[in-house]
mmCIF file with all atom_site columns, C-alpha atoms in Angstrom:
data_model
loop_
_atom_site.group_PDB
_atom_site.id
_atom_site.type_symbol
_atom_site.label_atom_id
_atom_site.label_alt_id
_atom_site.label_comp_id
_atom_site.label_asym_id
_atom_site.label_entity_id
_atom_site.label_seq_id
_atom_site.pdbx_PDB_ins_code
_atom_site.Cartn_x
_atom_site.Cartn_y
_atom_site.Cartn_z
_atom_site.occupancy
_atom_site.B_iso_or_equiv
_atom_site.pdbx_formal_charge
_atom_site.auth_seq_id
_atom_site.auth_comp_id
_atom_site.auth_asym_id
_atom_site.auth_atom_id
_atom_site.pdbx_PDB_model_num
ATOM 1   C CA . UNK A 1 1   ? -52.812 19.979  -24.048 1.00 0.00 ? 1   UNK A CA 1
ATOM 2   C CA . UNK A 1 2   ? -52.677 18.180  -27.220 1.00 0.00 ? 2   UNK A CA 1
ATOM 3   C CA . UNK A 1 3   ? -55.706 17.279  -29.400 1.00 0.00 ? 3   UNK A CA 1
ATOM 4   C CA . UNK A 1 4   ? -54.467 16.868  -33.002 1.00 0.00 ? 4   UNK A CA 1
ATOM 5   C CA . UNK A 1 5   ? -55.101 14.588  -35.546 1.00 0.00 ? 5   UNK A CA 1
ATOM 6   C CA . UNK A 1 6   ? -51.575 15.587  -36.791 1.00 0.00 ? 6   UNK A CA 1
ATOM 7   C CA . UNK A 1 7   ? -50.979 16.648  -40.204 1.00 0.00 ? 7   UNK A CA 1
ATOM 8   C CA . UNK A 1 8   ? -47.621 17.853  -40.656 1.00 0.00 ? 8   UNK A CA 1
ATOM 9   C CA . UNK A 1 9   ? -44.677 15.623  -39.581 1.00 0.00 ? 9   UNK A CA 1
ATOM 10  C CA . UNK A 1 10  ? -41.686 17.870  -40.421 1.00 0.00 ? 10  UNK A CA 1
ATOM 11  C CA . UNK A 1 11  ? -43.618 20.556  -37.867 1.00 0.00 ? 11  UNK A CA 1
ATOM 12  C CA . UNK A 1 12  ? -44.082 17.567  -35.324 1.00 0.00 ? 12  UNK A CA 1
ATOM 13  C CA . UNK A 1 13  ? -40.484 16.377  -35.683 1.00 0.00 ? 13  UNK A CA 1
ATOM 14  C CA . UNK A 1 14  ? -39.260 20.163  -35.222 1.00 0.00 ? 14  UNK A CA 1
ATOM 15  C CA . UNK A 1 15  ? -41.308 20.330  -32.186 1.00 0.00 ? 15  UNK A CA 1
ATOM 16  C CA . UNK A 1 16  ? -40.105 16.891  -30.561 1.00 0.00 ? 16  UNK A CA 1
ATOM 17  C CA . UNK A 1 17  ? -36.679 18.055  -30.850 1.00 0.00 ? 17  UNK A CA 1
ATOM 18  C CA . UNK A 1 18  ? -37.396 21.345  -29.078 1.00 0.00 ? 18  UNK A CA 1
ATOM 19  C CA . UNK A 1 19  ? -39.013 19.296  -26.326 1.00 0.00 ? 19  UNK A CA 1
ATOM 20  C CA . UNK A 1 20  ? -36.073 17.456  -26.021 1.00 0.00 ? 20  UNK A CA 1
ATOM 21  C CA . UNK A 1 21  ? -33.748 19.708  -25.878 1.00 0.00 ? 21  UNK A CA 1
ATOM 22  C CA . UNK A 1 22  ? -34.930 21.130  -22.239 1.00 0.00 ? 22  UNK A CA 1
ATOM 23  C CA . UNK A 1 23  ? -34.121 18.173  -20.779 1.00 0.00 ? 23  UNK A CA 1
ATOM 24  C CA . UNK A 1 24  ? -33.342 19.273  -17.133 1.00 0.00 ? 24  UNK A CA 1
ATOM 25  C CA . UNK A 1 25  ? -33.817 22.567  -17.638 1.00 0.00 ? 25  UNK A CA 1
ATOM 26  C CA . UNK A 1 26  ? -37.633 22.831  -17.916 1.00 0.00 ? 26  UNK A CA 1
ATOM 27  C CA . UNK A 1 27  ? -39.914 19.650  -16.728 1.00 0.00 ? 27  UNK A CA 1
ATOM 28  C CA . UNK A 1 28  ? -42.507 18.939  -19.579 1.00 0.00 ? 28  UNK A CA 1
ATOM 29  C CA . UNK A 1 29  ? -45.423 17.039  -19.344 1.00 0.00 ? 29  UNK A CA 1
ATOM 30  C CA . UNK A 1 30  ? -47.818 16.293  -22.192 1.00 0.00 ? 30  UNK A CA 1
ATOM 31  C CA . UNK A 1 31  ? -51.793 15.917  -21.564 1.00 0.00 ? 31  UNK A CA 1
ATOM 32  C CA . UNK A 1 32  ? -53.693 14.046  -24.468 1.00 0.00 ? 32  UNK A CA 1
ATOM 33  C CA . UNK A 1 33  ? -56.697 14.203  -25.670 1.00 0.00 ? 33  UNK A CA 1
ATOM 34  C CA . UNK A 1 34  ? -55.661 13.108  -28.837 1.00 0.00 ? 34  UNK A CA 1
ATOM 35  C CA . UNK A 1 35  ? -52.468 12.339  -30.754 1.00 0.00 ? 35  UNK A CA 1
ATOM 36  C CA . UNK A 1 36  ? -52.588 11.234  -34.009 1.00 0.00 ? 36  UNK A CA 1
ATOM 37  C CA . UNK A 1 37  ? -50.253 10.401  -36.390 1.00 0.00 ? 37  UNK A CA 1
ATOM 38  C CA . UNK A 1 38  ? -47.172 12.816  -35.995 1.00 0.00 ? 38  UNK A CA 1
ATOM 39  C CA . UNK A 1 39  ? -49.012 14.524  -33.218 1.00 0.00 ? 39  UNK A CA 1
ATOM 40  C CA . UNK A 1 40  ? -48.078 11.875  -31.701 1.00 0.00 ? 40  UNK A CA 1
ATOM 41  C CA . UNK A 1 41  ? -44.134 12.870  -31.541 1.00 0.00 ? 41  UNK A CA 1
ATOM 42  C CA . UNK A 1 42  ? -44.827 15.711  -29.794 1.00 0.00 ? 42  UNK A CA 1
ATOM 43  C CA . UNK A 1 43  ? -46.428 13.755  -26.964 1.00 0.00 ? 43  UNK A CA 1
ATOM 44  C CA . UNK A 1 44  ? -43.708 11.164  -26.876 1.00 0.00 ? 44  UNK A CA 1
ATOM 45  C CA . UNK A 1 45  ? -40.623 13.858  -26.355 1.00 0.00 ? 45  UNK A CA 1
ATOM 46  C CA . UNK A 1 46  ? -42.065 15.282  -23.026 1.00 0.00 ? 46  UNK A CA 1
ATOM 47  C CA . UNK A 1 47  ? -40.933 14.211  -19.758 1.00 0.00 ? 47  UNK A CA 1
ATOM 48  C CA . UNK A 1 48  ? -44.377 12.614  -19.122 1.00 0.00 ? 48  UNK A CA 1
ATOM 49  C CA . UNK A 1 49  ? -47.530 11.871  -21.043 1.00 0.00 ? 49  UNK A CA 1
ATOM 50  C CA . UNK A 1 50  ? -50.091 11.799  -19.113 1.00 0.00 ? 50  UNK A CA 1
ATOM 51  C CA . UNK A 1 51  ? -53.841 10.810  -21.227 1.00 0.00 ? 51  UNK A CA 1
ATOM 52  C CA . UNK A 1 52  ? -57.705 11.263  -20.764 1.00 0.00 ? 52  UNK A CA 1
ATOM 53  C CA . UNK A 1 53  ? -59.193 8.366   -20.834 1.00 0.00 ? 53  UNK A CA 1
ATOM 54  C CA . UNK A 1 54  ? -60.899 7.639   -24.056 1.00 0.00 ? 54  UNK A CA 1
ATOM 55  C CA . UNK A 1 55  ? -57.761 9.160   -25.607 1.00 0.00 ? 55  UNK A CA 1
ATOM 56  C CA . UNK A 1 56  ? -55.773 7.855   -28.333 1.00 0.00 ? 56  UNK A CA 1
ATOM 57  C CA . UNK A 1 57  ? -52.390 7.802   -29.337 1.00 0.00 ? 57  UNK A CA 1
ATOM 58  C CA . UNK A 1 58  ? -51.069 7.239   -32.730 1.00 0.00 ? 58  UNK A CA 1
ATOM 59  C CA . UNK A 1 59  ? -52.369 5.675   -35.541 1.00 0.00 ? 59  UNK A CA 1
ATOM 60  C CA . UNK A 1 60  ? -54.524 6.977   -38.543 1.00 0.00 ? 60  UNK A CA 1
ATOM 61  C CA . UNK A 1 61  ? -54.378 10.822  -38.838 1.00 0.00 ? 61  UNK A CA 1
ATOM 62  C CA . UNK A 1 62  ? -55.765 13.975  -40.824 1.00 0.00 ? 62  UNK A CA 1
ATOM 63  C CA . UNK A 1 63  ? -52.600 13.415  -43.297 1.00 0.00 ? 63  UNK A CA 1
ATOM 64  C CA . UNK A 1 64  ? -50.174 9.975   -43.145 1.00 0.00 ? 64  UNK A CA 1
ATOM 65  C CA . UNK A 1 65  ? -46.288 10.463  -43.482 1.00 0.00 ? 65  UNK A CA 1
ATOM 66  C CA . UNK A 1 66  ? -45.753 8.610   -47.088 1.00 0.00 ? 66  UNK A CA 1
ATOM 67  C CA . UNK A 1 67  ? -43.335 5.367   -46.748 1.00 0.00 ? 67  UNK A CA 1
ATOM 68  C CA . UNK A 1 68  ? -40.623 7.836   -48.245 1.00 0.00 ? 68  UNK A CA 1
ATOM 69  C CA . UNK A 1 69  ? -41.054 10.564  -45.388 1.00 0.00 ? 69  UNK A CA 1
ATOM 70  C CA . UNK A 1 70  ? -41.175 7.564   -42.771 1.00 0.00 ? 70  UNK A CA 1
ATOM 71  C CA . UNK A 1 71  ? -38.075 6.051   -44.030 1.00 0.00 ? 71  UNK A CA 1
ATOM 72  C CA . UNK A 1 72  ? -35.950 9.804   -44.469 1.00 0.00 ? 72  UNK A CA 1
ATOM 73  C CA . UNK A 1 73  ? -37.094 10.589  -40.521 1.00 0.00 ? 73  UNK A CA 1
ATOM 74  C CA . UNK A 1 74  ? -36.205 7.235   -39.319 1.00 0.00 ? 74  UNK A CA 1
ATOM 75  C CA . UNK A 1 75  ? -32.640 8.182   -38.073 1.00 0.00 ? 75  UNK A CA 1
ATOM 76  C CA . UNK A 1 76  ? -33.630 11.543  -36.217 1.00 0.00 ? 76  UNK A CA 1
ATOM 77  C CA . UNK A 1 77  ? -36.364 9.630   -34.216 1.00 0.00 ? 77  UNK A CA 1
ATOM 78  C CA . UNK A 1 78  ? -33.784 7.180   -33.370 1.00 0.00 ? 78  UNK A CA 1
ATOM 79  C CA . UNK A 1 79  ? -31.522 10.217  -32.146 1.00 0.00 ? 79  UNK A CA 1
ATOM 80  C CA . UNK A 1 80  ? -34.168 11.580  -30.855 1.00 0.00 ? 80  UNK A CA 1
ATOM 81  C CA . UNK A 1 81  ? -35.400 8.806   -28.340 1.00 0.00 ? 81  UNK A CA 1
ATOM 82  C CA . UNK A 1 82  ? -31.569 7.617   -27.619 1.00 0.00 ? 82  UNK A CA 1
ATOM 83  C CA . UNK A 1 83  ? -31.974 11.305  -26.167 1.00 0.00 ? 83  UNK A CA 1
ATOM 84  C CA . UNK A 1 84  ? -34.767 11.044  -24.054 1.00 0.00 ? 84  UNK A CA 1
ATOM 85  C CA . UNK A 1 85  ? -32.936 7.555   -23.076 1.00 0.00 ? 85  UNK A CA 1
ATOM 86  C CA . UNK A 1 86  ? -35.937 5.535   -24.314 1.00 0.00 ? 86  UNK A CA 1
ATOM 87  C CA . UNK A 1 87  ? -36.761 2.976   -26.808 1.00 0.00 ? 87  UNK A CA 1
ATOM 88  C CA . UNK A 1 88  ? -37.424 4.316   -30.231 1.00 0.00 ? 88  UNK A CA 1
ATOM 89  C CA . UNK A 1 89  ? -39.821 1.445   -31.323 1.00 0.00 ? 89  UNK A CA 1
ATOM 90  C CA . UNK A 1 90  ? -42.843 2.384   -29.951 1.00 0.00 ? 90  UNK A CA 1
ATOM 91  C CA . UNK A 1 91  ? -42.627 5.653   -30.933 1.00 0.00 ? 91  UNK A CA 1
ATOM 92  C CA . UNK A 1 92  ? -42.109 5.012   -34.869 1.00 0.00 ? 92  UNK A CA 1
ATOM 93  C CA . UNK A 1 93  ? -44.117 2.328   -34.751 1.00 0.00 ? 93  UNK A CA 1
ATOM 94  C CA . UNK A 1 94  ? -47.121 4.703   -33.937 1.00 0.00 ? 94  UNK A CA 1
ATOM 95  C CA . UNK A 1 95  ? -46.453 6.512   -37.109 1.00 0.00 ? 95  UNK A CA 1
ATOM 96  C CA . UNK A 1 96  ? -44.939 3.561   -39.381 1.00 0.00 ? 96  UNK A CA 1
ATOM 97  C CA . UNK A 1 97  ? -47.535 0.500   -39.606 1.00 0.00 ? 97  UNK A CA 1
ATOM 98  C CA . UNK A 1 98  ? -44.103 -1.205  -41.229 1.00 0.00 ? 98  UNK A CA 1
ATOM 99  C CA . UNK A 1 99  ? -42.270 -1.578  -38.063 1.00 0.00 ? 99  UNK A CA 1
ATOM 100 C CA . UNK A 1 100 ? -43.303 -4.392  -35.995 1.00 0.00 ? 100 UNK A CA 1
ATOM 101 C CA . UNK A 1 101 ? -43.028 -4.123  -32.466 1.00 0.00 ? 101 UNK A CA 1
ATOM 102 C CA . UNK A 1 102 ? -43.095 -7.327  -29.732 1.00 0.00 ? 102 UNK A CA 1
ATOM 103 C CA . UNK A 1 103 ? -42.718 -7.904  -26.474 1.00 0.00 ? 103 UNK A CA 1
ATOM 104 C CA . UNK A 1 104 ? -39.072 -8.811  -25.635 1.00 0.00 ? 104 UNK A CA 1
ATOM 105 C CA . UNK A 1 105 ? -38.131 -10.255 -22.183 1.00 0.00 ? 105 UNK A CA 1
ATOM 106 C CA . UNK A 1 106 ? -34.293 -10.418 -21.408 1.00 0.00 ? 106 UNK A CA 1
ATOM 107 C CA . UNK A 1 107 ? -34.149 -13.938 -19.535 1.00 0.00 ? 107 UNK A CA 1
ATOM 108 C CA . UNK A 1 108 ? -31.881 -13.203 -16.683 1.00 0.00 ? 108 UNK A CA 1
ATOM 109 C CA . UNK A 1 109 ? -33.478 -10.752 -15.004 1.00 0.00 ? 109 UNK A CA 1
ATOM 110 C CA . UNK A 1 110 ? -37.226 -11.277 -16.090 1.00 0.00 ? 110 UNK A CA 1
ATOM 111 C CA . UNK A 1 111 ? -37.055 -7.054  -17.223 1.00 0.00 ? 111 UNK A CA 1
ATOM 112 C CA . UNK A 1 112 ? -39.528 -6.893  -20.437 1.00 0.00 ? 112 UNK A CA 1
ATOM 113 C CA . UNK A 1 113 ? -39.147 -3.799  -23.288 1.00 0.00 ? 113 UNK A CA 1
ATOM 114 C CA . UNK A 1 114 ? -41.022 -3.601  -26.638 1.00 0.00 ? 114 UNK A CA 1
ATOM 115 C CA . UNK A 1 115 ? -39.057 -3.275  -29.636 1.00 0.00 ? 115 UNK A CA 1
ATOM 116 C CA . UNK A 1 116 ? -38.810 -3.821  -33.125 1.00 0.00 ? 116 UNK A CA 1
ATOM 117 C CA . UNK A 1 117 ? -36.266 -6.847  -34.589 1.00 0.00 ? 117 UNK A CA 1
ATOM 118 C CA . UNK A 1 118 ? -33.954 -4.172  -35.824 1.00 0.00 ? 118 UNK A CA 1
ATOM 119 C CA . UNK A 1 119 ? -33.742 -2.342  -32.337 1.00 0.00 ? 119 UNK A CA 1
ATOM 120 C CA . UNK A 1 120 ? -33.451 -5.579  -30.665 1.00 0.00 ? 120 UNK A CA 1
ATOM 121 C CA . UNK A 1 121 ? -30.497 -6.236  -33.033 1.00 0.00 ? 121 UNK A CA 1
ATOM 122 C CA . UNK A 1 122 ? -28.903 -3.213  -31.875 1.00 0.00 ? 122 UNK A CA 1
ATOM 123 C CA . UNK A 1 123 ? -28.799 -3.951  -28.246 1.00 0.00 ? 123 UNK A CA 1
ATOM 124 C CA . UNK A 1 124 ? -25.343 -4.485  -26.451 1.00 0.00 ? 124 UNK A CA 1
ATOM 125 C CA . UNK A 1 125 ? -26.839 -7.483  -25.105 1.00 0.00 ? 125 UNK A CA 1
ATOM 126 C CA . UNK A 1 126 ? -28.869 -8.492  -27.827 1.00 0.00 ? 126 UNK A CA 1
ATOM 127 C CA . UNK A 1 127 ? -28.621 -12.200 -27.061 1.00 0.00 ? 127 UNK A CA 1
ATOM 128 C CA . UNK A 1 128 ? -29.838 -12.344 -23.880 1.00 0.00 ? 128 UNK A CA 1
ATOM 129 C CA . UNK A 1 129 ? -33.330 -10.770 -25.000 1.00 0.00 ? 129 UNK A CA 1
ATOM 130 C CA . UNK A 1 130 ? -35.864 -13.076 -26.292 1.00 0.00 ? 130 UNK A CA 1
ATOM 131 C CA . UNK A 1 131 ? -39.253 -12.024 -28.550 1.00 0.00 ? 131 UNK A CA 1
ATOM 132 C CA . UNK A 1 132 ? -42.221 -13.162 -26.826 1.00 0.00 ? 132 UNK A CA 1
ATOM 133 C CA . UNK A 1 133 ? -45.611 -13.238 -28.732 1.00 0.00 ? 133 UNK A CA 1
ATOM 134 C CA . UNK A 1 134 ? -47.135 -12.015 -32.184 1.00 0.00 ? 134 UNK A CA 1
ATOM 135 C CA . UNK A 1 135 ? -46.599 -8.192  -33.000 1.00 0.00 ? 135 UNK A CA 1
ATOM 136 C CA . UNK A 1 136 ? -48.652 -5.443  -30.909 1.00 0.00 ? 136 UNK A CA 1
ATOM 137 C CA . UNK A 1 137 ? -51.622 -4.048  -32.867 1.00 0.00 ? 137 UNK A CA 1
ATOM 138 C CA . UNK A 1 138 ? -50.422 -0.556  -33.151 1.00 0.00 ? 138 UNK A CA 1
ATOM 139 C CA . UNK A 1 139 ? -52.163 0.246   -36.313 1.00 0.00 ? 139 UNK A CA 1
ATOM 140 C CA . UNK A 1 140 ? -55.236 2.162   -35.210 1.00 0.00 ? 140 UNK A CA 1
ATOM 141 C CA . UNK A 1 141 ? -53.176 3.796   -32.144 1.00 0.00 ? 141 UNK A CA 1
ATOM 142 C CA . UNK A 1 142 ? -52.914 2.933   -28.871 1.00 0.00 ? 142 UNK A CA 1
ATOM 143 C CA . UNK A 1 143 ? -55.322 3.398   -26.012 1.00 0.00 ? 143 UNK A CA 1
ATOM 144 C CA . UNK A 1 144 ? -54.593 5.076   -22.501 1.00 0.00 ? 144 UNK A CA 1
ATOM 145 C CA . UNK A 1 145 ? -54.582 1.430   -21.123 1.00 0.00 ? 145 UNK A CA 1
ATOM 146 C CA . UNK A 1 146 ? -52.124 -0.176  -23.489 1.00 0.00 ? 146 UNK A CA 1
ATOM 147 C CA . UNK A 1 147 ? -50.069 3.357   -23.273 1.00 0.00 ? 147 UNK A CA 1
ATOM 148 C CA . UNK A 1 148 ? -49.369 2.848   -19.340 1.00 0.00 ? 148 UNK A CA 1
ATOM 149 C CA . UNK A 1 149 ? -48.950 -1.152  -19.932 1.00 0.00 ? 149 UNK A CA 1
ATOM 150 C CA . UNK A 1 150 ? -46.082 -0.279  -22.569 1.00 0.00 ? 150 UNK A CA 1
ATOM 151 C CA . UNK A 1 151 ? -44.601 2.714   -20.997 1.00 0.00 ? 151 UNK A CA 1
ATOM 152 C CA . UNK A 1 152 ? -45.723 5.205   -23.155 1.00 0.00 ? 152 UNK A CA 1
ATOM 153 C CA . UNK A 1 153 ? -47.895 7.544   -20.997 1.00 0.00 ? 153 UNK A CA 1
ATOM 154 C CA . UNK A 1 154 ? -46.954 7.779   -16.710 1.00 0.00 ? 154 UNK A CA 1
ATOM 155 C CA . UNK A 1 155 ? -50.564 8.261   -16.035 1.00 0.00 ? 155 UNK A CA 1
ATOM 156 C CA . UNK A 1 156 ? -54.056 9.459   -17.084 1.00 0.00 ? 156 UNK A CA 1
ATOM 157 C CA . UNK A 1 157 ? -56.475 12.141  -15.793 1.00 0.00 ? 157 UNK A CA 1
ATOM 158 C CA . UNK A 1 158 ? -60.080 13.209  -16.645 1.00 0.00 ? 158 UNK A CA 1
ATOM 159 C CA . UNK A 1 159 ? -59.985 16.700  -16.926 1.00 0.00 ? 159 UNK A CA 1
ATOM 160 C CA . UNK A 1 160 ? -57.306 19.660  -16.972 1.00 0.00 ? 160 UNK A CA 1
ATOM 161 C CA . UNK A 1 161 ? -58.392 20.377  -13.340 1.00 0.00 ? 161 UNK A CA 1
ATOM 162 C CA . UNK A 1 162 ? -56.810 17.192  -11.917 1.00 0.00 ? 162 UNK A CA 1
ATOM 163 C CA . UNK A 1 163 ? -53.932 17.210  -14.433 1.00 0.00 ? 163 UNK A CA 1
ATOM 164 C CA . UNK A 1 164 ? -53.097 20.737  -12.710 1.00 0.00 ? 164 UNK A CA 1
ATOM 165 C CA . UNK A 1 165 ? -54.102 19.064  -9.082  1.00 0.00 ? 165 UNK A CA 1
ATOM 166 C CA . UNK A 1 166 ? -51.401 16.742  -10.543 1.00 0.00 ? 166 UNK A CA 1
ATOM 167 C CA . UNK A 1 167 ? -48.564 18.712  -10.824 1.00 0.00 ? 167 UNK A CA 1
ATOM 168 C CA . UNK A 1 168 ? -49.434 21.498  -8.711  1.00 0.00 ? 168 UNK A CA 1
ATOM 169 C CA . UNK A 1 169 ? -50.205 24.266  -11.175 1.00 0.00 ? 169 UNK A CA 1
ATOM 170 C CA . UNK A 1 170 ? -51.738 27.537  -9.776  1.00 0.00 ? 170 UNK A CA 1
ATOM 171 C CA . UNK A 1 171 ? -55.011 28.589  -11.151 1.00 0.00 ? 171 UNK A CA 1
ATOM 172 C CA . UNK A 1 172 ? -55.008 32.181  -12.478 1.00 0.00 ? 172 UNK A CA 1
#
């Protein structure tokens, strides 16, 4: 369960990359009740994210990275996401109110992703993907709804109860 208005992104960084590194070995699944800020890293490197509704991801925390921290930690989320074989947009963007994020669709096949121009840059096939749209509003976080719309969170549920209905964890 995470409900933290973040507050130390080094800490939250450290954590991510423990998450990801039990990749196969142990399934993780992240319930939010709030994730703010770097909190919101932690979230992000599990398996799943699953969110209450009403809950928030990202945006304005107890203590904002400084432009300097944001730009040093840039190339270890990139890593990091590349790991968890996902888009690292998103995920910076949540923390970074610099990076700009819009909907890309790659005309062929119709498949839509949401990056940032210098991610889209970086694609093998970075001329068959087209920007659609003005920038998401990612500044004051995202909701559950937008979360499931972009990919970021695989589901939502009320209460602990039906997260551990969910997944089948035993009551003690």
């Amino acid at each position: 369960v995470i409900q933290s208005a973040g507050g130390d992104l080094e800490q939250s960084q450290r954590i991510a990359e423990k998450l990801v590194a039990l990749t196969g070995s142990i399934h993780t699944v992240a319930y939010v009740e709030e994730a703010r800020s770097d909190a919101a890293l932690v979230a992000l490197a599990c398996d799943e994210l699953i969110m209450q509704p009403g809950a928030v991801l990202g945006g304005p925390g107890e203590r904002n990275p400084s432009p300097a921290e944001l730009d040093a930690l840039r190339p270890r989320l990139k890593v990091l996401f590349h790991q968890r074989a996902r888009d690292w947009s998103l995920p910076v963007a949540l923390l970074d109110e610099r990076v700009k994020v819009h909907r890309y669709r790659e005309r062929t096949s119709g498949e839509v992703r949401f990056l940032c121009e210098e991610e889209a840059r970086e694609l093998e096939d970075a001329d068959r993907w087209q920007s659609e749209g003005p920038a998401l509003d990612l500044k004051p976080g995202v909701r559950v709804e937008e979360a499931e719309k972009w990919g970021l969170a695989q589901g939502r549920a009320g209460t602990f109860a039906q997260l551990a209905e969910r997944y089948q964890i035993a009551r003690e």
